[in-house]
PDB file of C-alpha atoms in Angstrom:
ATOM      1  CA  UNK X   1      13.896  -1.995  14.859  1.00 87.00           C
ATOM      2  CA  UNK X   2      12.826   0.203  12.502  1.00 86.00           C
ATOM      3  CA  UNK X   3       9.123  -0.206  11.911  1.00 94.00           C
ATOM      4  CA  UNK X   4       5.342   1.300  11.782  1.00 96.00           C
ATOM      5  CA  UNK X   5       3.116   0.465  15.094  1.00 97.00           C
ATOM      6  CA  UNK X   6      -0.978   0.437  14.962  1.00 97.00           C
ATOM      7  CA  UNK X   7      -3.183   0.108  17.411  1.00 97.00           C
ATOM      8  CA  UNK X   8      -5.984  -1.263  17.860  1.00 97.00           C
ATOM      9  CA  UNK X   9      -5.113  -4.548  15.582  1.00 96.00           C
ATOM     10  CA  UNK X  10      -8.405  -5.366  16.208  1.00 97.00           C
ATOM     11  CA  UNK X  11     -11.452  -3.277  16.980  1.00 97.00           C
ATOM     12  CA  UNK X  12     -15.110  -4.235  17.190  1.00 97.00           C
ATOM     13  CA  UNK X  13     -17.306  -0.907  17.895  1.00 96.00           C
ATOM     14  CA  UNK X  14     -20.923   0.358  17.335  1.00 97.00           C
ATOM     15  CA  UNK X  15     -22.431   2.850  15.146  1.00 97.00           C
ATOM     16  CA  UNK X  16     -21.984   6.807  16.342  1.00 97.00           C
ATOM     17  CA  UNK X  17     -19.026   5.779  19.227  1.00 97.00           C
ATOM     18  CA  UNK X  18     -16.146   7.606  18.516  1.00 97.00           C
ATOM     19  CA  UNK X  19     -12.681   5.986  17.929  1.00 97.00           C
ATOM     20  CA  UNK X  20      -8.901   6.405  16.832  1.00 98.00           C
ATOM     21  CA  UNK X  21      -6.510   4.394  15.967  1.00 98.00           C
ATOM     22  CA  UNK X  22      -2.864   5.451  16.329  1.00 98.00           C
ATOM     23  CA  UNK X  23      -0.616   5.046  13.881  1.00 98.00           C
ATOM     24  CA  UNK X  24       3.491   5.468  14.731  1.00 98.00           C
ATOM     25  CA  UNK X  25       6.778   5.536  12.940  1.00 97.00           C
ATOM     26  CA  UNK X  26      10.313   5.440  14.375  1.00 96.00           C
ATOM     27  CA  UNK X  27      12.213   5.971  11.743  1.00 93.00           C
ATOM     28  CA  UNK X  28      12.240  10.192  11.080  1.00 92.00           C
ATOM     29  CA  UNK X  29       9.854   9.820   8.149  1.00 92.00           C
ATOM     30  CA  UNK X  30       7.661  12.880   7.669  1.00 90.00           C
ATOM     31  CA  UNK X  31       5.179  11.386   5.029  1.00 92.00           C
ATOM     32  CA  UNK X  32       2.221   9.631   6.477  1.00 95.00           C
ATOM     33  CA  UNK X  33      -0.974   8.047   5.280  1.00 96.00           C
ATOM     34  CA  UNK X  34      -3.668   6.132   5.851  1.00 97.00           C
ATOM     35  CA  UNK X  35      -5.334   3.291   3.617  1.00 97.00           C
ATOM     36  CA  UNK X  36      -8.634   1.261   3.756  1.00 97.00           C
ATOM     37  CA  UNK X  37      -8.148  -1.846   2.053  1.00 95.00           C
ATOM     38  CA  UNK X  38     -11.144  -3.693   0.994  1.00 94.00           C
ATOM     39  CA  UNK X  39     -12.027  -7.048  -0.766  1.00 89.00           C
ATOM     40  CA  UNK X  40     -11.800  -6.076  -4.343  1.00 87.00           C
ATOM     41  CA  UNK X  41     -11.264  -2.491  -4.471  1.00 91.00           C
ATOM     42  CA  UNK X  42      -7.602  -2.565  -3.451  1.00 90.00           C
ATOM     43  CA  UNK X  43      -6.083   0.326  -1.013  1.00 93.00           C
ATOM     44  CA  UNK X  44      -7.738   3.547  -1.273  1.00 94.00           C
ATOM     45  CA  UNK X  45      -5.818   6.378   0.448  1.00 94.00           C
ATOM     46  CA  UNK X  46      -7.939   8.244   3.113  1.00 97.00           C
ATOM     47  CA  UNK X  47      -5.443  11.026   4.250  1.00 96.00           C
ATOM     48  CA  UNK X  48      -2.047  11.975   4.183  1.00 95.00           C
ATOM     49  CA  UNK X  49       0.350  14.151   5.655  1.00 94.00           C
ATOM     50  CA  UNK X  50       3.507  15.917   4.263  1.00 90.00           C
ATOM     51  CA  UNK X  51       5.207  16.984   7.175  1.00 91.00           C
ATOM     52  CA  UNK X  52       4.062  18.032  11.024  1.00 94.00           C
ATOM     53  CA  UNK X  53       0.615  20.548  11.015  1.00 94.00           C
ATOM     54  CA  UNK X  54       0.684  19.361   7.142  1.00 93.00           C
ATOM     55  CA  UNK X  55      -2.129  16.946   6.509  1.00 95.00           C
ATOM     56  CA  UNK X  56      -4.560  16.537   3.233  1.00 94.00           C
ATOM     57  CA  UNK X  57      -7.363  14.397   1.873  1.00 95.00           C
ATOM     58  CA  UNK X  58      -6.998  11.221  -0.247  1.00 93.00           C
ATOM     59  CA  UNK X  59      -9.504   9.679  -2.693  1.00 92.00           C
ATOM     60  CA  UNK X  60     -12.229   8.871   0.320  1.00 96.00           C
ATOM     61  CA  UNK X  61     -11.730  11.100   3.420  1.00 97.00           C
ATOM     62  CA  UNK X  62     -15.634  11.444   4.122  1.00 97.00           C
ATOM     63  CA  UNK X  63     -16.071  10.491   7.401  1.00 97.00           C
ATOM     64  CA  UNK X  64     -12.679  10.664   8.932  1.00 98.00           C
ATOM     65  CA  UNK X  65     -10.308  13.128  10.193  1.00 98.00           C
ATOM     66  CA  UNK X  66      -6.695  12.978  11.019  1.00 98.00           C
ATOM     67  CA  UNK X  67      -3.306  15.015  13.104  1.00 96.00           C
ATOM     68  CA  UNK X  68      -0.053  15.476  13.140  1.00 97.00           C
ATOM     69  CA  UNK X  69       0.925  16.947  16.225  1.00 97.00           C
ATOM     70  CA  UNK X  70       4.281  15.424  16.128  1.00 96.00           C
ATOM     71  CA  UNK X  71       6.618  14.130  13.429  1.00 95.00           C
ATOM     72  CA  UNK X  72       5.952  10.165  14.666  1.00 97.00           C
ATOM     73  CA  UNK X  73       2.335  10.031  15.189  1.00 98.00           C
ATOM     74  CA  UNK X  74      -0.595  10.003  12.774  1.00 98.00           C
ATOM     75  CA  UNK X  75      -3.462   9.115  14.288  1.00 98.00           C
ATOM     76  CA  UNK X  76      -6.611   8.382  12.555  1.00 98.00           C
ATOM     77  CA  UNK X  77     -10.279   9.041  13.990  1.00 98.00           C
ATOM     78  CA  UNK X  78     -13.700   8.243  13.290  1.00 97.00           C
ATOM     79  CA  UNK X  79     -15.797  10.672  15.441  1.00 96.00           C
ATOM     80  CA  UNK X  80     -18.868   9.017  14.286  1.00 97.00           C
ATOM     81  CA  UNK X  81     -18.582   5.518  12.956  1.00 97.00           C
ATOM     82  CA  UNK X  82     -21.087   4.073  10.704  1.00 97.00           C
ATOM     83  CA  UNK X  83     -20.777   0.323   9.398  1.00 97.00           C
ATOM     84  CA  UNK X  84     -19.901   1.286   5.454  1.00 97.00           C
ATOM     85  CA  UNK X  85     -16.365   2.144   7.680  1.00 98.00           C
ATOM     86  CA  UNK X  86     -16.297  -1.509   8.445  1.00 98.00           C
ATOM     87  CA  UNK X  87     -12.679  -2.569   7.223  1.00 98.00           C
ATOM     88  CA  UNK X  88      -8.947  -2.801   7.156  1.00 97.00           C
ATOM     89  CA  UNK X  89      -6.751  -0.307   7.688  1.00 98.00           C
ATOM     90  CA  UNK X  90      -2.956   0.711   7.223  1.00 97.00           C
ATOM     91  CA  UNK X  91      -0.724   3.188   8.114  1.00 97.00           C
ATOM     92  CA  UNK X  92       2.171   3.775   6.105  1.00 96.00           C
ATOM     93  CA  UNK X  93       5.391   6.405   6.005  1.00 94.00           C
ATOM     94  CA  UNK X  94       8.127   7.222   3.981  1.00 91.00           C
ATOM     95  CA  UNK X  95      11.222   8.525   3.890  1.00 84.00           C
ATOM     96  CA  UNK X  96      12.683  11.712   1.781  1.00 77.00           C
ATOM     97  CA  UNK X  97      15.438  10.946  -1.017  1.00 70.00           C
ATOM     98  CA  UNK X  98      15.463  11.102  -4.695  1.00 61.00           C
ATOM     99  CA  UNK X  99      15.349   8.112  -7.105  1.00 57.00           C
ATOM    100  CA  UNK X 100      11.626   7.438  -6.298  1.00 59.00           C
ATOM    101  CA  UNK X 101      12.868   6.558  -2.331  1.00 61.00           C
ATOM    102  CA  UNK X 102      10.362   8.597  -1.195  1.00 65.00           C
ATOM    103  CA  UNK X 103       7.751   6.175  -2.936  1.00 72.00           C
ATOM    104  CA  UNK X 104       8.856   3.346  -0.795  1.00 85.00           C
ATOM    105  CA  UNK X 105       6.164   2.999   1.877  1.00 90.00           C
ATOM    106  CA  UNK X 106       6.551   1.177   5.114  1.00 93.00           C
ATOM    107  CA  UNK X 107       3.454  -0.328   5.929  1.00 94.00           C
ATOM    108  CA  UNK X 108       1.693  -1.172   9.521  1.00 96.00           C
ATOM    109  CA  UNK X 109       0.344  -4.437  10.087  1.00 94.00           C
ATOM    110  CA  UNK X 110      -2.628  -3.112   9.952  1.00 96.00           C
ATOM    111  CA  UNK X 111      -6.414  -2.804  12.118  1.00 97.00           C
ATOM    112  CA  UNK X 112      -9.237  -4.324  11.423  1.00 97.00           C
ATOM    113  CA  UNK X 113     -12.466  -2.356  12.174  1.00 98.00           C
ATOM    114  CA  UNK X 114     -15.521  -3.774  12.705  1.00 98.00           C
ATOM    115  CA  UNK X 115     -18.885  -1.139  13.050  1.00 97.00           C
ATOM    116  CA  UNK X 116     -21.536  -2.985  13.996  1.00 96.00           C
TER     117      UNK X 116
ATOM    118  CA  UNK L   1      -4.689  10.561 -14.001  1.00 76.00           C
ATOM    119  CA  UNK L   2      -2.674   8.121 -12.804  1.00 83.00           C
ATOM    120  CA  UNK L   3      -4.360   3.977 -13.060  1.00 90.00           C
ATOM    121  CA  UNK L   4      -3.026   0.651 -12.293  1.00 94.00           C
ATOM    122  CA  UNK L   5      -4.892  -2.209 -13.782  1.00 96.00           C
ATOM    123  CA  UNK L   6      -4.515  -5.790 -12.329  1.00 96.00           C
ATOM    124  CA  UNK L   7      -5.267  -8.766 -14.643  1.00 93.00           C
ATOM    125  CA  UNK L   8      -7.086 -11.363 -13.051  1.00 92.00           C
ATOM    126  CA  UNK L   9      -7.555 -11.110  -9.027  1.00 94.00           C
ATOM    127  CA  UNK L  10      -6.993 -14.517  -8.391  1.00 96.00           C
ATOM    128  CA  UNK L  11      -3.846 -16.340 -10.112  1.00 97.00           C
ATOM    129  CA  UNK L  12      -3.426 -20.437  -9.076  1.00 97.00           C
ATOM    130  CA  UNK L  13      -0.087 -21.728  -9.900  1.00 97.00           C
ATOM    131  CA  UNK L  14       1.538 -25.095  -9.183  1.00 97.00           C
ATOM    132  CA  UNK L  15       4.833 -25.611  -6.796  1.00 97.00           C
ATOM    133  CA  UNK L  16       7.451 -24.997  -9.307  1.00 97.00           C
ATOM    134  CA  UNK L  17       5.723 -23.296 -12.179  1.00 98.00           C
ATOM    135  CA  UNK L  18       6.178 -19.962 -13.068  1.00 98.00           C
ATOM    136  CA  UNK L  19       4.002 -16.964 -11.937  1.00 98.00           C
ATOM    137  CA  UNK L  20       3.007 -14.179 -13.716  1.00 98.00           C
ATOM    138  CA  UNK L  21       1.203 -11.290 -12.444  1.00 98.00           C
ATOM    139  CA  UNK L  22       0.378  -8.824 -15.253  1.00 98.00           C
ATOM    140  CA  UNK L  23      -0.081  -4.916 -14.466  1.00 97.00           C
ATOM    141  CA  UNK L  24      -0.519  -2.300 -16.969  1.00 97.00           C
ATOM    142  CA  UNK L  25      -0.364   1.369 -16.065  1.00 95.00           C
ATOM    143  CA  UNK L  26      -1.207   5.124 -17.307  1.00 91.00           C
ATOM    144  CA  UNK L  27       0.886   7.658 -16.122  1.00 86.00           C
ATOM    145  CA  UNK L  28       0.641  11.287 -17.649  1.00 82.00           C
ATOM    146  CA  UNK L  29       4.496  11.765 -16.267  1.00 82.00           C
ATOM    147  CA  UNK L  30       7.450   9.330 -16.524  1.00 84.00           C
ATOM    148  CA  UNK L  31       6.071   6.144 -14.294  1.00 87.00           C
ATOM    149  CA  UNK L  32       7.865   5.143 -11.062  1.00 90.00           C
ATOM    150  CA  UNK L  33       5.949   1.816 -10.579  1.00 93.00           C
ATOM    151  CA  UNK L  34       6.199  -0.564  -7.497  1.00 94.00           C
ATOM    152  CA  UNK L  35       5.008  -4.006  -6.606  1.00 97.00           C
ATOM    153  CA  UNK L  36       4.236  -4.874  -2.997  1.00 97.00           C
ATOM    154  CA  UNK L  37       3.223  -7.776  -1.275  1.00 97.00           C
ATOM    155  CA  UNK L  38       0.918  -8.561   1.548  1.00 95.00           C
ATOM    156  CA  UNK L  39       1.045 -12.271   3.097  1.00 94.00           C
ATOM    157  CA  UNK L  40      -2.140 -13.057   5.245  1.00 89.00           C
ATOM    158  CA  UNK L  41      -2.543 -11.179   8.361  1.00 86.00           C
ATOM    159  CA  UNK L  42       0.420  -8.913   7.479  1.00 89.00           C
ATOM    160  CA  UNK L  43       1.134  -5.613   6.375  1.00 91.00           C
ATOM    161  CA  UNK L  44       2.353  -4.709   2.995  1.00 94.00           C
ATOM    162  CA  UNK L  45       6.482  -4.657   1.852  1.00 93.00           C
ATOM    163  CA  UNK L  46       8.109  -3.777  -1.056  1.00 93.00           C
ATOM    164  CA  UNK L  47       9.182  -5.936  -3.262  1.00 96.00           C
ATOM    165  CA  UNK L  48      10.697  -4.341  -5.844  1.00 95.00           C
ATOM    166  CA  UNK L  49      10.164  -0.684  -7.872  1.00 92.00           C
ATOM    167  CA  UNK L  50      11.462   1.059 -11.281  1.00 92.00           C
ATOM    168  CA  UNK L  51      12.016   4.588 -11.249  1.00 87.00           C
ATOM    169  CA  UNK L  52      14.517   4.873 -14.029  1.00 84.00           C
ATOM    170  CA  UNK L  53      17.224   3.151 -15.703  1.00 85.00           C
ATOM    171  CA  UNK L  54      17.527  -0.748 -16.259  1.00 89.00           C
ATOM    172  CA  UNK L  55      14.049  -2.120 -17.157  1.00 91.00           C
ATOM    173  CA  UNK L  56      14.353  -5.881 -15.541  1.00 96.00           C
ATOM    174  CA  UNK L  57      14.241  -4.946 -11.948  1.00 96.00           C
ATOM    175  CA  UNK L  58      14.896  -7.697  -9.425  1.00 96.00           C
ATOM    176  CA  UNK L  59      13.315  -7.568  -6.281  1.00 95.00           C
ATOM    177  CA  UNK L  60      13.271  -9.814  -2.976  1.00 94.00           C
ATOM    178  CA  UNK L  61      12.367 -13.642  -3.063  1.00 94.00           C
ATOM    179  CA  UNK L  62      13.220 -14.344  -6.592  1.00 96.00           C
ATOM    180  CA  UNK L  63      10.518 -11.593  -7.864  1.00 97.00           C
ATOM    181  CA  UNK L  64      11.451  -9.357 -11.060  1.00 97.00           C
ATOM    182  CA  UNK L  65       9.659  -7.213 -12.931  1.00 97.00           C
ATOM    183  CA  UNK L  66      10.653  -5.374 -16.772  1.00 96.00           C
ATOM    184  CA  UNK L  67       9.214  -2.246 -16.772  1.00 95.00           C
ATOM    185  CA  UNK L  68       7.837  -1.852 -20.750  1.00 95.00           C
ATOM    186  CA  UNK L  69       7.296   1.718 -22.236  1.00 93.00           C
ATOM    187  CA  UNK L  70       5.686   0.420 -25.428  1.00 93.00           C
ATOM    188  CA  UNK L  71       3.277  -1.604 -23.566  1.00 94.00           C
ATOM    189  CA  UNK L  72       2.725   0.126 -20.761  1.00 94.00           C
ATOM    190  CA  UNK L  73       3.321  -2.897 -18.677  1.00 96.00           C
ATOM    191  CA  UNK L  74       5.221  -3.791 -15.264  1.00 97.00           C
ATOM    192  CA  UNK L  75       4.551  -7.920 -15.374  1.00 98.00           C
ATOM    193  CA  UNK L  76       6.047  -9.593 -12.227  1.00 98.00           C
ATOM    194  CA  UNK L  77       7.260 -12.922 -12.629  1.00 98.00           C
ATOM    195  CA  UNK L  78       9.383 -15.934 -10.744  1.00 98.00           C
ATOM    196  CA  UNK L  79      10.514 -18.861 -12.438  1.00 97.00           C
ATOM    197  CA  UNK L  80       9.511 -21.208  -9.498  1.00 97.00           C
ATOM    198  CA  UNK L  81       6.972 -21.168  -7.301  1.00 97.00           C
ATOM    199  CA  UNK L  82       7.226 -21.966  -3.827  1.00 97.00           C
ATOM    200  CA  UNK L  83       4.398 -22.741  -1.236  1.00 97.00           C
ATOM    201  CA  UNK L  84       5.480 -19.616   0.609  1.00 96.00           C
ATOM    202  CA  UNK L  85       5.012 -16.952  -2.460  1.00 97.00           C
ATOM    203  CA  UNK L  86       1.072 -17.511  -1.651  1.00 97.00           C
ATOM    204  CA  UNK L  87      -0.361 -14.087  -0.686  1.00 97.00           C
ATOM    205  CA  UNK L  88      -1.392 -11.064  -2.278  1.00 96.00           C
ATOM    206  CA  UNK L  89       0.228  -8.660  -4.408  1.00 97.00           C
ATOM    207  CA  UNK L  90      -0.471  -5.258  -5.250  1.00 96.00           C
ATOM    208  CA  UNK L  91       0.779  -3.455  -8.389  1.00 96.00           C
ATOM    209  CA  UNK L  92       1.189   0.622  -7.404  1.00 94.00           C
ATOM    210  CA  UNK L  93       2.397   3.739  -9.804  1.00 92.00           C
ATOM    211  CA  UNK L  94       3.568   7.580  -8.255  1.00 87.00           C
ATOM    212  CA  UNK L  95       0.483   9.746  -8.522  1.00 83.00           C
ATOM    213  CA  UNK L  96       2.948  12.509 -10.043  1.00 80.00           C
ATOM    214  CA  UNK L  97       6.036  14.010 -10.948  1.00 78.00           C
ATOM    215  CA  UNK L  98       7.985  14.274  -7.210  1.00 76.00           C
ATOM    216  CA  UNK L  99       4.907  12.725  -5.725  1.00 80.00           C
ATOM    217  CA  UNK L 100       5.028  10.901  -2.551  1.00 82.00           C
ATOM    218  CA  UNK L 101       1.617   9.731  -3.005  1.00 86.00           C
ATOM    219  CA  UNK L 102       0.848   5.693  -5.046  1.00 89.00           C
ATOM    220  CA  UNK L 103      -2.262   4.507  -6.979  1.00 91.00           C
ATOM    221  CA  UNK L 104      -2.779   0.782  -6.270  1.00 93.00           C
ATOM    222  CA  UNK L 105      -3.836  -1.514  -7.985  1.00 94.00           C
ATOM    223  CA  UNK L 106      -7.033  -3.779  -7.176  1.00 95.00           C
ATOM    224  CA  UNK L 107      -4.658  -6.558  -5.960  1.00 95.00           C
ATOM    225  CA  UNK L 108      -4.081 -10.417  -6.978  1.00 96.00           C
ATOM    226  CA  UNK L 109      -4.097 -12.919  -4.903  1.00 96.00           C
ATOM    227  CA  UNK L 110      -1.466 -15.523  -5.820  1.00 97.00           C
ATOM    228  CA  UNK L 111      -1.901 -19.304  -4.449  1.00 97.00           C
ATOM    229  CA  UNK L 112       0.425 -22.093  -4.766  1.00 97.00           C
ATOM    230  CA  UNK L 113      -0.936 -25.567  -5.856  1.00 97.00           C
ATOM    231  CA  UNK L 114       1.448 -28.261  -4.004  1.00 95.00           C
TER     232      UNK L 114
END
């Protein structure tokens, strides 16, 4: 089945203990990103990655980093959580193609991340 | 820049009536606009996008959408509305020209009045 895999789903942690949360695709894409979505704000892209060794900030990156190692995997870490990270988070990918294809983002089911 | 503006973030409808979710858009380069949908405890899915061509898209479910230059508008709308359609749907528009990259909307949160 094509699909995107998180994990964590669910993630309680404390200020300052670093965390990731991996993020896969099976399906050959080679755009990734990740999203925060919170109450009233929407989904604001954090990172995202073109291709393999090709990654680049989105509108709020402060505070997180990201790889891509390998064409499947995007994981996303927090080296030093602070509560203002507290919220949900999705991983999405997409495949090439013209006709606006490329827009068409598969979405993870997500993780929610609590920083206490 | 691109912008997606969602009216109203909450939209109550009754079983049967018709929904309307309203999005308006600015896009410095022809728009390729998307609606998504997130039921609770889910990821999001597409539900239907315009990149060029006919104007009434029609998506999964029952969903369309008519893409409107003029107005700068991408209004989703069913005819019916069934007690599964409640959840939360998201408005998005290409950030640029060859762009793999969306600006979302804010979100509205649809619920269905039995």
């Amino acid at each position: 089945e094509a699909q995107v895999t998180q994990n964590p789903r669910y993630l309680i942690t404390v200020t300052g203990k670093k965390l990731t949360v991996t993020c896969s695709q099976n399906m050959n894409h080679e755009y990734m990103s990740w999203y925060r979505q919170d109450p009233g704000l929407g989904l604001r892209q954090i990172y995202y990655s073109m291709n393999v060794e090709v990654t680049d900030k989105g509108d709020v990156p402060e505070g997180y980093k990201v790889s891509r190692k390998e064409k499947r995997n995007f994981p996303l870490i927090l080296e030093s959580p602070s509560p203002n990270q507290t919220s949900l988070y999705f991983c999405a990918s997409s495949p090439p193609g013209a006709g606006g294809s490329y827009n068409e983002q598969f979405f993870g089911p997500g993780t929610r991340l609590t920083v206490l | 820049a691109q912008s997606v503006t969602q009216l109203g973030s909450h939209v109550s409808v009754s079983e049967g009536a018709l929904v309307l979710l309203r999005c308006n858009y600015s896009s410095s380069v022809p728009p390729y606009l998307f609606w998504y949908v997130q039921y609770p405890n889910q990821g999001l899915q597409l539900l239907l996008k315009y990149t060029t061509g006919a104007t009434l898209v029609k998506g999964i479910n029952g969903f369309e959408a008519e893409f409107k230059k003029s107005e700068t508008s991408f209004h989703l709308t069913k005819p019916s509305a069934h007690m599964s359609d409640a959840a939360e749907y998201f408005c998005a528009v290409r950030k640029g020209a060859g762009s793999y990259q969306l600006t979302f909307g804010k979100g509205t949160k649809l619920s269905v009045i039995p």
